[in-house]
Amino acid sequence: MQSMNAERLALGTILIALLVLGLKLVAWRLTDSVALFSDALESLVNVGGAVMAWVAVHYAKRPADAGHPFGHYKAEYFSAVLEGIMIIIAALLIVQQSVQALGNLSSPQDWGRVGLLVNGLALVVNLLWARLLVSRGSQLNSPALTAGGRHLMSDVWTSVGVLFGLGLALVTGWAVLDPLLALLVAVNILREGYGVVVSSVNGLMDSAAPEEERSRIEELLHQAAAGALQVHGLKTRRAGVALFVECHMVVDGAMTVQASHAICDRIEEAIQVDFPEALVTIHVEPEHKLEPSGIAPG
């Protein structure tokens, strides 16, 4: 169910990105503003990123197989890294356009006012969809959707700054504000692209689950491991929607395999109540493996 929701959101993002791109291209043609051109160029990146996110979400939901026994969850991180790289390339292209525009300034009085209104409509559409993506991407633990939402929010703030600055240029007649705003847009996009790449690379490198999730897992181990002597060596990692949990459980050496297995089942079920996406691995050990820093069962 989670993968289906993520895939539908990814498909919806493609449609929204195409709509916003169309609106921004119309706004640019009506004004011939380099700042609005840079805004439209970022939306072009959004379209490419949305397509990659949809492909990644679709691929990531495939079940584990002989070649990928731990599943295909990390496909979303590759999509997010590529989107981050595309964001950075777009920013560099905007810098190039802005520098050229500084030597060929046009009068703000020649701009079509309707173009600014069209760009404002694109801003509202982006804002609504970005908030949805960030919220649902976090709930679904989808790196691709979350990266897309963060990029759209960056696009929203870019559009706000551009519209404010172009409005100021219309009032003051300072044509130089147009390319200068485009340069500021490029800086903002570079910052966002860097953040997307760094967070996605961390996911590819098996970063641990967030501290609040680990604390909850430790609490569940304390509650559910009754009958064992100790649980230690807890390791967690996030891979897209999946949460991998591994730990060592120490039991009395005389305990039967069936009894220790029953405790393992109880721990796994308790964790999956709070984290349905969790894949739990428990190593059973005899009492001489006790450690000073282990979790004592409640």
XYZ file of C-alpha atoms in Angstrom:
298
model
C 0.000 0.000 0.000
C 2.814 2.422 0.885
C 4.614 1.751 -2.403
C 1.409 2.328 -4.370
C 0.804 5.653 -2.611
C 4.391 6.714 -3.293
C 4.128 5.729 -6.950
C 0.901 7.702 -7.427
C 2.442 10.767 -5.791
C 5.504 10.431 -8.032
C 3.275 10.230 -11.112
C 1.270 13.233 -9.911
C 4.523 15.153 -9.466
C 5.349 14.671 -13.149
C 1.993 16.157 -14.173
C 2.328 19.068 -11.732
C 5.906 19.746 -12.898
C 4.768 19.887 -16.547
C 1.931 22.261 -15.654
C 4.214 24.588 -13.687
C 6.871 24.498 -16.404
C 4.253 25.497 -18.994
C 3.056 28.407 -16.859
C 6.594 29.665 -16.216
C 7.539 29.458 -19.897
C 4.474 31.550 -20.735
C 5.488 34.060 -18.041
C 9.022 34.267 -19.441
C 7.811 34.782 -23.017
C 5.456 37.557 -21.865
C 8.223 39.423 -20.006
C 11.518 38.313 -21.606
C 12.969 38.472 -18.066
C 16.167 36.506 -17.432
C 15.082 36.010 -13.815
C 11.835 34.386 -14.964
C 13.835 32.364 -17.487
C 15.991 31.050 -14.651
C 12.849 30.233 -12.674
C 11.491 28.289 -15.668
C 14.811 26.482 -16.095
C 14.597 25.227 -12.526
C 11.113 23.885 -13.297
C 12.550 22.053 -16.302
C 14.864 20.296 -13.853
C 11.794 19.513 -11.750
C 10.272 17.639 -14.677
C 13.391 15.504 -15.124
C 13.643 14.898 -11.399
C 9.970 13.931 -11.196
C 10.389 11.362 -13.968
C 13.442 9.869 -12.249
C 11.600 9.771 -8.929
C 8.693 7.888 -10.479
C 11.040 5.345 -12.082
C 12.931 4.918 -8.784
C 9.772 4.497 -6.670
C 8.416 1.975 -9.187
C 11.684 0.005 -9.160
C 12.183 0.208 -5.386
C 8.893 -1.604 -4.686
C 10.087 -4.750 -6.488
C 10.438 -7.701 -4.101
C 13.788 -9.174 -3.124
C 15.291 -11.655 -5.583
C 18.395 -13.825 -5.910
C 20.488 -10.919 -7.147
C 19.131 -8.440 -4.575
C 18.266 -10.458 -1.452
C 17.765 -7.285 0.638
C 15.342 -5.757 -1.868
C 15.614 -2.769 -4.201
C 14.863 -0.027 -1.679
C 18.002 2.028 -2.357
C 16.916 2.818 -5.913
C 15.245 5.949 -4.527
C 18.558 7.279 -3.226
C 20.097 7.054 -6.694
C 17.179 9.079 -8.050
C 17.641 11.721 -5.356
C 21.404 11.987 -6.043
C 20.779 12.433 -9.769
C 18.150 15.084 -9.062
C 20.622 16.940 -6.859
C 23.208 16.885 -9.651
C 20.613 18.181 -12.127
C 19.737 21.003 -9.719
C 23.407 22.054 -9.563
C 23.752 21.961 -13.366
C 20.640 24.149 -13.694
C 22.142 26.651 -11.263
C 25.346 26.886 -13.323
C 23.311 27.497 -16.506
C 21.424 30.283 -14.735
C 24.725 31.913 -13.752
C 25.780 31.872 -17.402
C 22.496 33.472 -18.543
C 22.668 36.100 -15.799
C 26.199 37.198 -16.658
C 25.208 37.565 -20.318
C 22.098 39.566 -19.357
C 24.189 42.051 -17.309
C 25.670 43.265 -20.595
C 22.304 43.512 -22.366
C 19.776 45.076 -19.994
C 16.161 45.644 -21.070
C 13.809 48.251 -19.658
C 11.389 46.931 -17.010
C 8.681 49.059 -18.662
C 8.799 46.676 -21.632
C 7.797 43.690 -19.493
C 4.289 42.301 -19.736
C 2.541 42.599 -16.368
C 0.387 39.545 -17.121
C 3.541 37.421 -17.140
C 4.131 38.176 -13.472
C 0.578 37.060 -12.643
C 1.078 33.812 -14.572
C 4.290 33.152 -12.665
C 2.423 33.842 -9.421
C -0.130 31.159 -10.335
C 2.718 28.691 -10.941
C 4.096 29.612 -7.499
C 0.803 28.733 -5.774
C 0.553 25.361 -7.560
C 4.151 24.535 -6.597
C 3.600 25.522 -2.964
C 0.558 23.291 -2.496
C 2.193 20.273 -4.123
C 5.545 20.775 -2.369
C 3.897 20.752 1.058
C 2.040 17.564 0.153
C 5.234 15.858 -1.062
C 7.293 16.798 2.003
C 4.534 15.591 4.340
C 3.734 12.334 2.547
C 7.379 11.624 1.650
C 8.262 11.766 5.344
C 5.326 9.541 6.301
C 6.205 6.982 3.606
C 9.980 7.187 4.288
C 10.519 7.917 0.597
C 13.840 9.697 -0.147
C 12.805 10.370 -3.749
C 9.524 12.068 -2.792
C 11.105 13.998 0.076
C 13.923 15.247 -2.182
C 11.353 16.272 -4.787
C 9.320 18.129 -2.168
C 12.385 19.952 -0.829
C 13.352 20.961 -4.350
C 9.851 22.295 -5.038
C 9.942 24.313 -1.801
C 13.237 25.802 -2.959
C 11.521 26.618 -6.254
C 8.687 28.306 -4.346
C 11.024 30.599 -2.416
C 12.900 31.313 -5.623
C 9.666 32.426 -7.290
C 8.721 34.580 -4.300
C 12.076 36.368 -4.433
C 11.935 36.787 -8.212
C 8.413 38.221 -8.215
C 9.221 40.605 -5.374
C 12.390 41.781 -7.085
C 10.765 42.199 -10.499
C 7.950 44.153 -8.879
C 10.577 46.408 -7.302
C 12.299 46.790 -10.680
C 8.994 47.865 -12.257
C 8.518 50.513 -9.568
C 12.080 51.843 -9.586
C 13.059 51.213 -13.211
C 16.280 49.471 -12.119
C 16.729 46.918 -14.908
C 19.894 45.536 -13.287
C 17.733 43.885 -10.618
C 16.627 41.277 -13.176
C 20.011 39.545 -13.771
C 21.063 40.127 -10.153
C 17.950 38.293 -8.975
C 18.758 35.461 -11.358
C 22.211 35.163 -9.753
C 20.589 34.971 -6.299
C 18.274 32.277 -7.636
C 21.330 30.319 -8.786
C 22.936 30.531 -5.334
C 19.753 29.268 -3.686
C 19.464 26.393 -6.162
C 23.109 25.418 -5.599
C 22.481 25.290 -1.844
C 19.420 23.089 -2.290
C 21.175 20.794 -4.764
C 24.072 20.316 -2.338
C 21.664 19.425 0.472
C 19.803 16.866 -1.659
C 23.035 15.175 -2.779
C 24.515 15.009 0.738
C 21.376 13.557 2.362
C 20.973 10.978 -0.419
C 24.624 9.882 -0.310
C 24.230 9.367 3.442
C 21.358 7.007 2.687
C 23.480 5.064 0.199
C 26.140 4.701 2.905
C 23.704 2.959 5.305
C 23.179 5.793 7.759
C 21.489 4.806 11.020
C 17.801 5.354 11.683
C 16.934 8.696 13.346
C 17.623 8.903 17.080
C 13.925 8.975 18.006
C 13.345 5.725 16.088
C 16.327 4.032 17.720
C 15.126 5.108 21.178
C 11.711 3.626 20.497
C 13.268 0.355 19.295
C 15.360 0.143 22.479
C 12.190 0.653 24.523
C 10.422 -2.120 22.589
C 13.356 -4.482 23.134
C 13.210 -3.780 26.861
C 9.482 -4.562 26.923
C 9.335 -7.564 24.589
C 12.487 -9.544 25.491
C 11.126 -11.031 28.736
C 12.706 -14.446 29.249
C 16.049 -13.417 27.767
C 18.997 -12.236 29.849
C 19.995 -9.269 27.709
C 19.840 -7.634 24.289
C 22.910 -5.828 22.941
C 24.684 -4.823 19.739
C 21.664 -2.991 18.339
C 22.231 -1.727 14.785
C 19.751 0.091 12.573
C 19.803 1.474 9.055
C 17.346 3.062 6.695
C 17.091 2.046 3.035
C 14.240 3.982 1.475
C 10.971 2.730 2.953
C 12.682 -0.214 4.683
C 14.093 -0.175 8.214
C 16.694 -2.841 9.011
C 17.118 -3.775 12.678
C 19.788 -6.164 13.948
C 20.665 -7.143 17.513
C 22.106 -9.931 19.706
C 19.943 -11.629 22.334
C 21.601 -13.463 25.244
C 19.687 -16.378 26.798
C 20.355 -19.083 29.379
C 22.461 -21.762 27.757
C 19.974 -24.395 28.841
C 17.052 -22.691 27.051
C 15.612 -24.688 24.164
C 15.753 -23.451 20.604
C 11.959 -23.356 20.552
C 11.767 -21.129 23.653
C 14.427 -18.686 22.409
C 12.761 -18.576 19.009
C 9.466 -17.655 20.648
C 11.130 -14.646 22.315
C 12.596 -13.602 18.957
C 9.138 -13.800 17.373
C 7.695 -11.672 20.159
C 10.407 -9.010 19.692
C 9.933 -8.946 15.939
C 6.162 -8.588 16.237
C 6.500 -5.781 18.813
C 8.865 -3.796 16.559
C 6.671 -4.289 13.494
C 3.622 -2.905 15.292
C 5.361 0.495 15.436
C 7.473 0.005 12.311
C 5.590 -2.197 9.790
C 8.413 -1.761 7.293
C 11.044 -3.167 9.698
C 13.119 -6.217 8.758
C 14.435 -7.658 12.032
C 17.421 -9.986 12.473
C 18.207 -11.395 15.949
C 21.312 -13.441 16.812
C 20.806 -15.712 19.852
C 23.853 -16.137 22.139
C 24.630 -18.031 25.400
C 25.120 -16.314 28.786
C 28.907 -15.902 28.528
C 28.230 -13.290 25.811
C 26.709 -10.839 28.306
C 27.943 -7.248 27.906
C 27.981 -4.379 30.463
C 26.052 -1.988 28.199
C 23.248 -4.290 27.089
C 19.483 -3.721 27.328
C 17.936 -5.627 30.233
C 14.457 -7.095 29.584
C 11.637 -5.533 31.596
